[in-house]
Amino acid sequence: MSEQQHVTAMFDDIAPRYDFLNHLLSFNIDKIWRRKTARFITRHKPANILDLATGTADLAILLARSCPQAKITGLDLSENMLQIGQQKIKTKHLEQQITLNQGDACKLPFADNSFDAITVAFGVRNFQNLEEGLSEMQRVIRPGGHIAVLEFSTPTRILFKSLYSFYFHKILPIIGKTVSKNDSAYSYLPDSVSKFPQPEKFIALLSLHGLNCTQKQSLSGGIATLYCIEKQ
């Protein structure tokens, strides 16, 4: 089994408890972060939005509410996550506005310049190949289009960083394992965050792929970062 297949299987396995654990482990702060992401995209009034690593469609649903004029396409590798997302969309009567597809962010099944906006919430670090994923995002976004990337980062203030690191690496995996019944999923989370480029390196990588980070917002003391991006 490849690393990508392993990650996909892991998300399939934890899908039924994913939303509950997201909100529990972040003390519901993840909802605030997603709202900030949606607000950045909303002010540009896009007609077509691609939500990569859409998971259970939380961000796609927020975008549908804040951009009622937009058609939203969600894409994710995990079939089980998408099934839960589809149920949420049906319950909220958003089937005409949101379409979910199973697919790989590194091999997007869309034509060049197809979208006015792209969002990715806590997904870029899971791309099988980060540079390929960024190239694909640059390809399918129209010139002048906007991209919002919301991703975990590492706090820089020494005391807060120490406290957060203890929670993130010691407490969170135990709670995640107990609730999700998956031995590796919530150990994978801190490992994947530690391997992901920190903000300045990520911004430089974006630039190499024709994507200009116009604004970087450090959220909740640096636990997460919102990158506001335009196609160069």
PDB file of N, CA and C in Angstrom, residues 2 18 55 60 62 68 101 107 121 128 139 148 150 155 192 195 216:
ATOM      1  N   SER A   2       0.623   2.171  -0.943  1.00  0.00           N
ATOM      2  CA  SER A   2       1.392   3.411  -1.012  1.00  0.00           C
ATOM      3  C   SER A   2       1.026   4.317   0.163  1.00  0.00           C
ATOM      4  N   TYR A  18     -15.007  11.995  12.454  1.00  0.00           N
ATOM      5  CA  TYR A  18     -14.102  13.078  12.061  1.00  0.00           C
ATOM      6  C   TYR A  18     -14.594  14.448  12.523  1.00  0.00           C
ATOM      7  N   GLY A  55     -13.294  16.899   2.374  1.00  0.00           N
ATOM      8  CA  GLY A  55     -13.656  16.074   3.527  1.00  0.00           C
ATOM      9  C   GLY A  55     -15.153  15.891   3.651  1.00  0.00           C
ATOM     10  N   ALA A  60     -17.227  23.783   2.291  1.00  0.00           N
ATOM     11  CA  ALA A  60     -18.087  23.933   1.109  1.00  0.00           C
ATOM     12  C   ALA A  60     -19.470  24.452   1.502  1.00  0.00           C
ATOM     13  N   LEU A  62     -20.190  26.222   4.252  1.00  0.00           N
ATOM     14  CA  LEU A  62     -20.021  27.618   4.652  1.00  0.00           C
ATOM     15  C   LEU A  62     -19.964  28.533   3.432  1.00  0.00           C
ATOM     16  N   PRO A  68     -24.077  32.719  -2.121  1.00  0.00           N
ATOM     17  CA  PRO A  68     -25.242  32.039  -2.691  1.00  0.00           C
ATOM     18  C   PRO A  68     -25.262  32.057  -4.219  1.00  0.00           C
ATOM     19  N   ASN A 101     -16.951  15.385  -5.595  1.00  0.00           N
ATOM     20  CA  ASN A 101     -16.301  14.418  -6.472  1.00  0.00           C
ATOM     21  C   ASN A 101     -15.144  13.739  -5.744  1.00  0.00           C
ATOM     22  N   LYS A 107      -3.893  15.622  -9.463  1.00  0.00           N
ATOM     23  CA  LYS A 107      -4.284  15.287 -10.840  1.00  0.00           C
ATOM     24  C   LYS A 107      -5.729  15.749 -11.039  1.00  0.00           C
ATOM     25  N   ALA A 121      -8.765  23.614   3.206  1.00  0.00           N
ATOM     26  CA  ALA A 121      -8.699  23.725   4.665  1.00  0.00           C
ATOM     27  C   ALA A 121      -8.088  22.445   5.242  1.00  0.00           C
ATOM     28  N   GLN A 128      -0.132  14.187  -1.879  1.00  0.00           N
ATOM     29  CA  GLN A 128       0.936  13.208  -2.098  1.00  0.00           C
ATOM     30  C   GLN A 128       2.222  13.902  -2.544  1.00  0.00           C
ATOM     31  N   ARG A 139      -2.945  25.884 -12.314  1.00  0.00           N
ATOM     32  CA  ARG A 139      -3.455  25.598 -13.655  1.00  0.00           C
ATOM     33  C   ARG A 139      -4.955  25.835 -13.766  1.00  0.00           C
ATOM     34  N   ALA A 148      -7.564  30.435  -1.050  1.00  0.00           N
ATOM     35  CA  ALA A 148      -7.413  30.500   0.404  1.00  0.00           C
ATOM     36  C   ALA A 148      -6.927  29.146   0.898  1.00  0.00           C
ATOM     37  N   LEU A 150      -5.915  27.235   4.308  1.00  0.00           N
ATOM     38  CA  LEU A 150      -5.928  27.218   5.771  1.00  0.00           C
ATOM     39  C   LEU A 150      -5.179  25.971   6.220  1.00  0.00           C
ATOM     40  N   PRO A 155       3.199  27.509  16.651  1.00  0.00           N
ATOM     41  CA  PRO A 155       3.322  28.784  17.374  1.00  0.00           C
ATOM     42  C   PRO A 155       4.790  29.151  17.596  1.00  0.00           C
ATOM     43  N   SER A 192       2.421  15.074  10.415  1.00  0.00           N
ATOM     44  CA  SER A 192       2.265  15.737   9.122  1.00  0.00           C
ATOM     45  C   SER A 192       2.434  17.247   9.257  1.00  0.00           C
ATOM     46  N   LYS A 195       6.151  18.162   9.451  1.00  0.00           N
ATOM     47  CA  LYS A 195       6.859  18.003   8.177  1.00  0.00           C
ATOM     48  C   LYS A 195       6.484  19.079   7.161  1.00  0.00           C
ATOM     49  N   LYS A 216      -0.930  36.973   4.887  1.00  0.00           N
ATOM     50  CA  LYS A 216      -0.772  35.802   5.757  1.00  0.00           C
ATOM     51  C   LYS A 216      -1.339  36.156   7.122  1.00  0.00           C
TER      52      LYS A 216
END
